[in-house]
Tab-separated table of C-alpha atoms in Angstrom:
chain	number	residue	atom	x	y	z
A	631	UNK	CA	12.683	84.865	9.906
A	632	UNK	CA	15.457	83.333	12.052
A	633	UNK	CA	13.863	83.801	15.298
A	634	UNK	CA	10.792	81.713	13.283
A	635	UNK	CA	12.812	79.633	12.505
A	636	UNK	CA	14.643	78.761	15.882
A	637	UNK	CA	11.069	78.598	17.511
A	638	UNK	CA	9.901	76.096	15.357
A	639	UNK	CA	13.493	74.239	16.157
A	640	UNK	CA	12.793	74.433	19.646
A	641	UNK	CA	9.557	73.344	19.551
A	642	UNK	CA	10.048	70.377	17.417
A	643	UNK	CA	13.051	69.243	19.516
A	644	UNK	CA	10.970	69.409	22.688
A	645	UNK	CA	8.036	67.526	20.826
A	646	UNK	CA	10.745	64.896	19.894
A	647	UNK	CA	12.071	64.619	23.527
A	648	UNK	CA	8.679	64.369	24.370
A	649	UNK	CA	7.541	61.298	22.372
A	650	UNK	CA	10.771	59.647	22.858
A	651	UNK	CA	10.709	59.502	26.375
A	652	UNK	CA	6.487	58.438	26.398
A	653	UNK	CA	7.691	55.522	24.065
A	654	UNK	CA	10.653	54.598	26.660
A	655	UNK	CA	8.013	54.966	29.398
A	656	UNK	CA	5.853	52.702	27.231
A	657	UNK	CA	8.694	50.129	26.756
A	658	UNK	CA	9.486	50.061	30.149
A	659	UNK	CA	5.967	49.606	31.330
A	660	UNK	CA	5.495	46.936	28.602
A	661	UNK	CA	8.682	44.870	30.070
A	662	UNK	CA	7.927	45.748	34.031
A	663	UNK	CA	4.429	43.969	32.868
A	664	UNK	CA	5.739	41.350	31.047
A	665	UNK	CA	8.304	40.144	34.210
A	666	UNK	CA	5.343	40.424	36.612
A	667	UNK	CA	3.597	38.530	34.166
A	668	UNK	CA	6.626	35.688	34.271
A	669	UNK	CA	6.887	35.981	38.300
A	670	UNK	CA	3.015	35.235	38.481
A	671	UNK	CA	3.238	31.551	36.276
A	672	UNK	CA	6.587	31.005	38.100
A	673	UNK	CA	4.765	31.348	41.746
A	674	UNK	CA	1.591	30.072	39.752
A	675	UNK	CA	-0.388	33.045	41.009
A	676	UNK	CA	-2.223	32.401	37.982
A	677	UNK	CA	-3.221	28.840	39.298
A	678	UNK	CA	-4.268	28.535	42.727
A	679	UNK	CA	-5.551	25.119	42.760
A	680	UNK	CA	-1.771	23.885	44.695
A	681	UNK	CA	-2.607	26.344	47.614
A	682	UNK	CA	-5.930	25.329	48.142
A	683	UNK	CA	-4.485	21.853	48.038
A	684	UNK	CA	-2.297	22.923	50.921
A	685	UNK	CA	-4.256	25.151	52.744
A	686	UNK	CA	-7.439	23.013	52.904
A	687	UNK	CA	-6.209	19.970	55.100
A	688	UNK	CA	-4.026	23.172	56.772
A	689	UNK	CA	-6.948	24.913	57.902
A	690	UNK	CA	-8.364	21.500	58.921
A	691	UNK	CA	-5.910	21.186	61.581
A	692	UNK	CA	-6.156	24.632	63.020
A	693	UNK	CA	-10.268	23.665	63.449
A	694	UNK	CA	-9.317	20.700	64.601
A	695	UNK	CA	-7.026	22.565	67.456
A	696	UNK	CA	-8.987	25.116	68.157
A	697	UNK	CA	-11.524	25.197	70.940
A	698	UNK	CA	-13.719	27.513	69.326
A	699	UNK	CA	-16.168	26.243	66.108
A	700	UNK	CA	-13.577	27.890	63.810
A	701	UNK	CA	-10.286	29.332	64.417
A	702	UNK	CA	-9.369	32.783	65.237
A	703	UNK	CA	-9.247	34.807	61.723
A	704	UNK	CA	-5.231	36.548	62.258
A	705	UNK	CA	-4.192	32.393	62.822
A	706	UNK	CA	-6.183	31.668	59.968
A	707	UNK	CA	-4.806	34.266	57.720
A	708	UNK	CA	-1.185	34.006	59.187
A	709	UNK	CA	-1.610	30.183	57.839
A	710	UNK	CA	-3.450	30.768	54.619
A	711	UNK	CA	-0.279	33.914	54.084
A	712	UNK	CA	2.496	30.268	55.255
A	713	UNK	CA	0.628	27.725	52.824
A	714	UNK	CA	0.605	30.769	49.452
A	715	UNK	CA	4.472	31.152	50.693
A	716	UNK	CA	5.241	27.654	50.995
A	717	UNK	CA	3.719	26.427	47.667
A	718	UNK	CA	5.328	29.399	46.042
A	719	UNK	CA	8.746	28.445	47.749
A	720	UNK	CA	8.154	24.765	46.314
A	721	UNK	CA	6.803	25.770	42.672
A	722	UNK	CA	10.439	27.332	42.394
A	723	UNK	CA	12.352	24.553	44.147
A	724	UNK	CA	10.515	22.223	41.635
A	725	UNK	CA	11.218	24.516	38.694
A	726	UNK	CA	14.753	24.677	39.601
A	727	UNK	CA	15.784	21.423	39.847
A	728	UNK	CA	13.647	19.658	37.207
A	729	UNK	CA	14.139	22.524	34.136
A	730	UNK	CA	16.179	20.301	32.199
A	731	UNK	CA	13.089	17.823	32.459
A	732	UNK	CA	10.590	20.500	32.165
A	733	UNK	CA	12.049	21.544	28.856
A	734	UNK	CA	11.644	18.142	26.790
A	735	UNK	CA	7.721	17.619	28.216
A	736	UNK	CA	5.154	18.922	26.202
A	737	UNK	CA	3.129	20.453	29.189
A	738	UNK	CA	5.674	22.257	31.135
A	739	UNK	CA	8.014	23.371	28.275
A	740	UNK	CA	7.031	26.781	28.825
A	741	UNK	CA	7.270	27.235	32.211
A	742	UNK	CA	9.555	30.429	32.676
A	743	UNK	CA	13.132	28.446	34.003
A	744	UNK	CA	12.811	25.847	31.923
A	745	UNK	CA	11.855	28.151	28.820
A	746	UNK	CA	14.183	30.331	29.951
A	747	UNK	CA	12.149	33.629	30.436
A	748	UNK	CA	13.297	33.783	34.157
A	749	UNK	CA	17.455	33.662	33.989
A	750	UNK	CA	17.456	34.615	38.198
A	751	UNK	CA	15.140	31.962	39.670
A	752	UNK	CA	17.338	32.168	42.457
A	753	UNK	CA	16.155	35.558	43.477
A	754	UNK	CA	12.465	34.611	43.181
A	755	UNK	CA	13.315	31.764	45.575
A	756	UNK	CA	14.876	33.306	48.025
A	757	UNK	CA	12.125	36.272	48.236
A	758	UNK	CA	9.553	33.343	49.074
A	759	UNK	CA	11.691	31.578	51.162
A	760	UNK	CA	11.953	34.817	53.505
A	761	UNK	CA	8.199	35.497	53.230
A	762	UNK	CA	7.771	31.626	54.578
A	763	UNK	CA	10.541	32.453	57.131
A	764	UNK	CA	9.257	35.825	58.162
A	765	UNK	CA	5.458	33.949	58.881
A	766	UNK	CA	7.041	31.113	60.741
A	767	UNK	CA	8.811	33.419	63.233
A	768	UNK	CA	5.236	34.795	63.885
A	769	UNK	CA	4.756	31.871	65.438
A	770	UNK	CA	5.450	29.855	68.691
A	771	UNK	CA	9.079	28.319	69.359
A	772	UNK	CA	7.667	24.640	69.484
A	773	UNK	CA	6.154	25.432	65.416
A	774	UNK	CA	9.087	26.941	64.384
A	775	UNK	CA	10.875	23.661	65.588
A	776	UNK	CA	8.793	21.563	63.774
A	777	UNK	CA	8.333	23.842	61.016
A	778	UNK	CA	12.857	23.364	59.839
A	779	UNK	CA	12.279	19.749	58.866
A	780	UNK	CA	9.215	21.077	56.381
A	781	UNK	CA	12.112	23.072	53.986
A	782	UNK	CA	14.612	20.040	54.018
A	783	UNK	CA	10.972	17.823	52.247
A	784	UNK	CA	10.069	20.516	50.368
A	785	UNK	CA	13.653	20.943	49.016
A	786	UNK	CA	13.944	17.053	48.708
A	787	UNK	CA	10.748	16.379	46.643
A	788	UNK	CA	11.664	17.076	43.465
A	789	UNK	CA	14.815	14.764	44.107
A	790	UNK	CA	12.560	11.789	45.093
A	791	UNK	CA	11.287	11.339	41.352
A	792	UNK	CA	14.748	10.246	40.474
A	793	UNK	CA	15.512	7.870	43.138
A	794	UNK	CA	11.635	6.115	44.696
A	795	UNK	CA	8.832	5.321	42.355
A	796	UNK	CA	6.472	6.889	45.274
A	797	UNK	CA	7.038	10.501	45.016
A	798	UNK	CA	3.866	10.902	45.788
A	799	UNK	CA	3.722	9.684	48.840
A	800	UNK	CA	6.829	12.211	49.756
A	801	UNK	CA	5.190	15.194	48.518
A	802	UNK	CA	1.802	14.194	50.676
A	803	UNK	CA	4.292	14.169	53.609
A	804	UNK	CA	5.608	17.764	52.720
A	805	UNK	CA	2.276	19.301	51.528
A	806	UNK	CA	0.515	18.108	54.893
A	807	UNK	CA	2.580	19.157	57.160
A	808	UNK	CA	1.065	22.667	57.762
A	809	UNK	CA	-1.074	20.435	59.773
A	810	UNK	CA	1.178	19.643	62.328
A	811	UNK	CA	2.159	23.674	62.457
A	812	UNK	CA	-1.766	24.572	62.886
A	813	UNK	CA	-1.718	21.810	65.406
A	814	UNK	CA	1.654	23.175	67.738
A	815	UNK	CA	0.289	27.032	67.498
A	816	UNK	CA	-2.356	26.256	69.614
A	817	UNK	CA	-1.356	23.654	71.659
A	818	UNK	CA	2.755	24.654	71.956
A	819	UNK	CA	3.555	20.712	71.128
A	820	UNK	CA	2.385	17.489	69.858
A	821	UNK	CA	2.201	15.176	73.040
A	822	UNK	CA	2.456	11.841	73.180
A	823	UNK	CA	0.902	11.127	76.561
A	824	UNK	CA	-2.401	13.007	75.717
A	825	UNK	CA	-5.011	11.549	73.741
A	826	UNK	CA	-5.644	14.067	71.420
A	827	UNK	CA	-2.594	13.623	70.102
A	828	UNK	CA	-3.814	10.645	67.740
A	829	UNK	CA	-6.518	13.132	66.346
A	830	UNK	CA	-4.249	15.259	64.502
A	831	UNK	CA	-1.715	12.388	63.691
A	832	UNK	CA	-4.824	10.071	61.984
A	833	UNK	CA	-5.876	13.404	60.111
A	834	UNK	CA	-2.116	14.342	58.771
A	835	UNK	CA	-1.779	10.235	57.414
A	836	UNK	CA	-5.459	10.852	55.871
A	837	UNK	CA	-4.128	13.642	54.075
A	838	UNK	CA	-0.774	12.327	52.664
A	839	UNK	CA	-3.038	9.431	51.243
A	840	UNK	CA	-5.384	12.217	49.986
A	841	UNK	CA	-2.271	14.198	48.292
A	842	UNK	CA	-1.152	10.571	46.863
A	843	UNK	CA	-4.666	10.128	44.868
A	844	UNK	CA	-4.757	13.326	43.709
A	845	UNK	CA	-1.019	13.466	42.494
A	846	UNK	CA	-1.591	9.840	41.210
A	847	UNK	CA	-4.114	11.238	39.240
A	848	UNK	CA	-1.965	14.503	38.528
A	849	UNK	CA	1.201	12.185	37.376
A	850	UNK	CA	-0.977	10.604	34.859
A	851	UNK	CA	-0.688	13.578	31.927
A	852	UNK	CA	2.833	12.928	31.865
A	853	UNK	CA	3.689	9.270	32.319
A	854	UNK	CA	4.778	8.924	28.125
A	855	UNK	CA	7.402	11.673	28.741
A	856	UNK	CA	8.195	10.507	32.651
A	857	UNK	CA	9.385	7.277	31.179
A	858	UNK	CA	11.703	8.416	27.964
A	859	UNK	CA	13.316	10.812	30.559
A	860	UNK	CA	13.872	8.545	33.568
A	861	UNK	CA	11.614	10.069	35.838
A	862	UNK	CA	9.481	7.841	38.558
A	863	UNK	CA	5.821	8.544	40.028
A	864	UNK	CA	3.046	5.724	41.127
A	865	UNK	CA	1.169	6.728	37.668
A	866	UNK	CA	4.156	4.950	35.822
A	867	UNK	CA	4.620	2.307	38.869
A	868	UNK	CA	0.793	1.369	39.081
A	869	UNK	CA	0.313	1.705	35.431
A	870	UNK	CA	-2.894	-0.262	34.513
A	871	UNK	CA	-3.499	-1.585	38.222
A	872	UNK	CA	-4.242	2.596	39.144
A	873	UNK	CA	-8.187	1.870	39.239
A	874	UNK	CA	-7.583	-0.463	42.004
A	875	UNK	CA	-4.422	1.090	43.915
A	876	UNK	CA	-6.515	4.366	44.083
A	877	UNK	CA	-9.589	2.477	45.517
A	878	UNK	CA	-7.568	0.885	47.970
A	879	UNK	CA	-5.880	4.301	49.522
A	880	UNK	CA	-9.409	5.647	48.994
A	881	UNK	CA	-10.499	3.360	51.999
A	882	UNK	CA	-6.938	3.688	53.897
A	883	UNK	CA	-7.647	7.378	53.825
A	884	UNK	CA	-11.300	7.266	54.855
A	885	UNK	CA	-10.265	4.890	58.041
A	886	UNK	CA	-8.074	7.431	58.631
A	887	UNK	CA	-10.567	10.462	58.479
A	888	UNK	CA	-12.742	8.391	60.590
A	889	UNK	CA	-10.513	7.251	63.112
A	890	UNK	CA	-9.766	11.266	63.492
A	891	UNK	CA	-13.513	12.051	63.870
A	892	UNK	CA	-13.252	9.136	66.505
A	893	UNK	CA	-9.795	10.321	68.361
A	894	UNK	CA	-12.388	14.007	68.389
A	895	UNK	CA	-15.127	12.599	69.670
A	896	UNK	CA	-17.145	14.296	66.909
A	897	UNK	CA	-20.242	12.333	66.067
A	898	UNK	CA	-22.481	10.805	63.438
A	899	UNK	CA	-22.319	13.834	61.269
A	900	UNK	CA	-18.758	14.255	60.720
A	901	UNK	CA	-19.022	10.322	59.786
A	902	UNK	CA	-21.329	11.281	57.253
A	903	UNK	CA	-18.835	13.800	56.200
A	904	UNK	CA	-16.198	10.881	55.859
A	905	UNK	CA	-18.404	8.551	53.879
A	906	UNK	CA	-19.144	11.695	51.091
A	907	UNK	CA	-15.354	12.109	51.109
A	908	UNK	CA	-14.424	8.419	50.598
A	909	UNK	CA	-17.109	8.137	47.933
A	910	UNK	CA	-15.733	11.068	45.888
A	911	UNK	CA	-12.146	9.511	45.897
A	912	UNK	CA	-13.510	6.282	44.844
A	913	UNK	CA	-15.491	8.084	41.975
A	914	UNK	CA	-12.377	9.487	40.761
A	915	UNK	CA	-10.722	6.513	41.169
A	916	UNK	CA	-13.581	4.440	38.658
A	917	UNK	CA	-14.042	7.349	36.129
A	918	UNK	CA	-11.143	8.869	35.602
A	919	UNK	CA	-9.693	8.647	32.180
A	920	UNK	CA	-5.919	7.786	32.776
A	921	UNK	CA	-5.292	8.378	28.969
A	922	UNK	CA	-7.129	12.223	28.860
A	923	UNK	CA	-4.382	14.770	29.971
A	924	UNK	CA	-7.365	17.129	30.198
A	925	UNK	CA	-9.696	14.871	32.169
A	926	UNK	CA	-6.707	13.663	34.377
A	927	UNK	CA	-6.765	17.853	34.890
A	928	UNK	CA	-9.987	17.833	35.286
A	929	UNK	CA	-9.994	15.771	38.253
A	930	UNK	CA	-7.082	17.062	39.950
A	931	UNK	CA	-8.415	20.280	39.791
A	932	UNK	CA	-12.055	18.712	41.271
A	933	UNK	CA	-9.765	16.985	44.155
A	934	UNK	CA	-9.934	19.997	46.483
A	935	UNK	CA	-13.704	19.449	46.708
A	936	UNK	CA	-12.888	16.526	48.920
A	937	UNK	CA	-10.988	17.903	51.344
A	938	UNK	CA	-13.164	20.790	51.886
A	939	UNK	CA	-15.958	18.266	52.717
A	940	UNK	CA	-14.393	16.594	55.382
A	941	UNK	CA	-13.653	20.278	56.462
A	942	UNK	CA	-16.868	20.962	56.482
A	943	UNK	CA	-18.186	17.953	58.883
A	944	UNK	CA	-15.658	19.096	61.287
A	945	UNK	CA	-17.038	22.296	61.376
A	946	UNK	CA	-20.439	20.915	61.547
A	947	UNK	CA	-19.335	18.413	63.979
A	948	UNK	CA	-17.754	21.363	66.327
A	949	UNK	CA	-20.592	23.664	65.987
A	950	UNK	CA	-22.927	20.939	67.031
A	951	UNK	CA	-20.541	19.800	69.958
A	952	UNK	CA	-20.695	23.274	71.278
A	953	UNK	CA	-25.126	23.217	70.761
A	954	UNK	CA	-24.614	20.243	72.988
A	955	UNK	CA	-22.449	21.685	75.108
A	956	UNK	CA	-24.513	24.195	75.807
A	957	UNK	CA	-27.937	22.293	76.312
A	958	UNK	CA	-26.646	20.483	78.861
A	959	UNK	CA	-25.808	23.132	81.223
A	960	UNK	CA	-28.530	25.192	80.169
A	961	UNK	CA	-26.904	28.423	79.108
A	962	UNK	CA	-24.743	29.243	76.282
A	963	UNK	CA	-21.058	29.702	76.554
A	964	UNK	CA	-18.511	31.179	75.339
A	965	UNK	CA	-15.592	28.647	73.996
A	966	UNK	CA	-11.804	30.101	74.362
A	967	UNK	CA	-10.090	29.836	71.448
């Protein structure tokens, strides 16, 4: 009866050691899942419209530099890799520095510094930071150059609410300026004694005024809180005149986009590419409803449509360069890229 009795012991204590160490396994898979869960709405994994905001007029520039219809796919993924990194790196940088403001707004109350969920942001940013770092030494010496100044506005941004009432112009001057990068990895520099120069300098301006409409637009679901707390943006500065402030940068950035399809001497179709792009940012700009957070979400979340039509007509307008290219000395060749 002892030796029964010993057994069952045994086999009830193993049983027990058994189920207590599934539920640990549980509790840690539960909270491993949960802190993946915060790191993805931190690096807004979870919302990609910001990179496509990035990458779009990003990828633009490589086309633009490339002698080929479209770029070679490793640039293409080393910059699409740089523009997830260097929104990431910024979402944090934001997060950081505006959690005390985060915390009273309605909207971004939750977000996991300001709510608290994250208490080590400074880990998460530095593991982007080196991802961004670790891309831009891929590159040539010229891009990584030009690529230093591109931390000090991302860093900077969130500062500029505080002290300009045009943030958004800043932040179009950060977000664009993978263009520039796409622009140096081809060509080593950005010369001012070549013509081609003006192409990709007319195409980054176009952009920043492209980033300013949509962040206009963006700025407008918080412009009640914005103003108790102290904080500036050209939602708050433009207030009721935003119809007609977005119509005018509208055109400014459609010159722009022309002037670049000009500087490329890309033809009628890219123009027609311009004139569907400059009527969908003057669309915005007539039906948005400033007072709808959700529509004003709405239509920043449409604003990457835009860009990738002008990134289609220079596409278009490339691959039809090269047809022509080709007609007129009678065989087909093969463009370097």
């Amino acid at each position: 009866m002892n030796s029964i009795r010993l057994t069952r012991k045994l086999i009830c204590s193993d049983y027990l050691k058994k189920t207590s160490s599934q539920v640990a396994l549980k509790k840690s898979f539960r909270y491993n899942k949960a802190d993946f869960e915060r790191f993805v709405r931190l690096y807004r994994i979870n919302n990609p419209n910001g990179f496509w905001l990035i990458f779009i007029p990003t990828f633009g520039g490589l086309s633009l530099a490339s002698d080929s219809v479209l770029p070679k796919p490793g640039n293409a993924m080393l910059f699409a890799l740089g523009s997830f990194a260097a929104r990431s790196t910024g979402c944090v940088i934001n997060d950081l520095a505006d959690r005390k403001f985060d915390s009273k707004v309605e909207r971004t109350k939750n977000r996991p510094i300001a709510s608290g969920e994250i208490t080590i942001p400074h880990v998460a940013l530095l593991g982007s930071s080196a991802v961004s770092a670790l891309i831009l030494s891929r590159l040539n010496k010229y891009t990584i150059f030009l690529g230093i100044p591109s931390i000090f506005l991302m860093a900077a941004y969130p500062f500029m609410k505080r002290i300009t009432h045009y943030p958004q112009l800043f932040l179009g001057f950060a977000f664009n300026w993978g263009i520039l990068l796409a622009w140096t990895s081809v060509f080593g520099c950005i010369n001012p004694y070549r013509n081609s120069w003006l192409c990709i300098i007319s195409y980054y301006l176009s952009s920043v005024c492209w980033t300013v409409h949509y962040d206009t637009i963006y700025a407008h679901q918080d412009k009640l809180f914005d103003k108790k707390i102290g904080i500036y943006s050209t939602a708050l500065r433009w207030n009721k005149l935003t119809r007609k402030r977005l119509f005018t940068n509208a055109m400014i950035s459609g010159v722009l986009a022309s002037a670049t399809g000009k500087f490329a001497n890309f033809g009628l179709e890219y123009q027609i590419s311009v004139l569907m792009y400059t009527a969908h940012l003057i669309y915005q700009s007539k039906t948005t409803n400033f007072l709808s957070e959700q529509d004003c979400m709405n239509q920043f979340i449409m604003s990457k449509y835009s860009g990738i039509i002008l990134l289609l007509g220079i596409t278009f307008s490339k691959y039809r360069a090269k047809n022509r290219h080709s007609d007129k000395h009678g065989t087909k060749i093969l463009l370097k890229d």
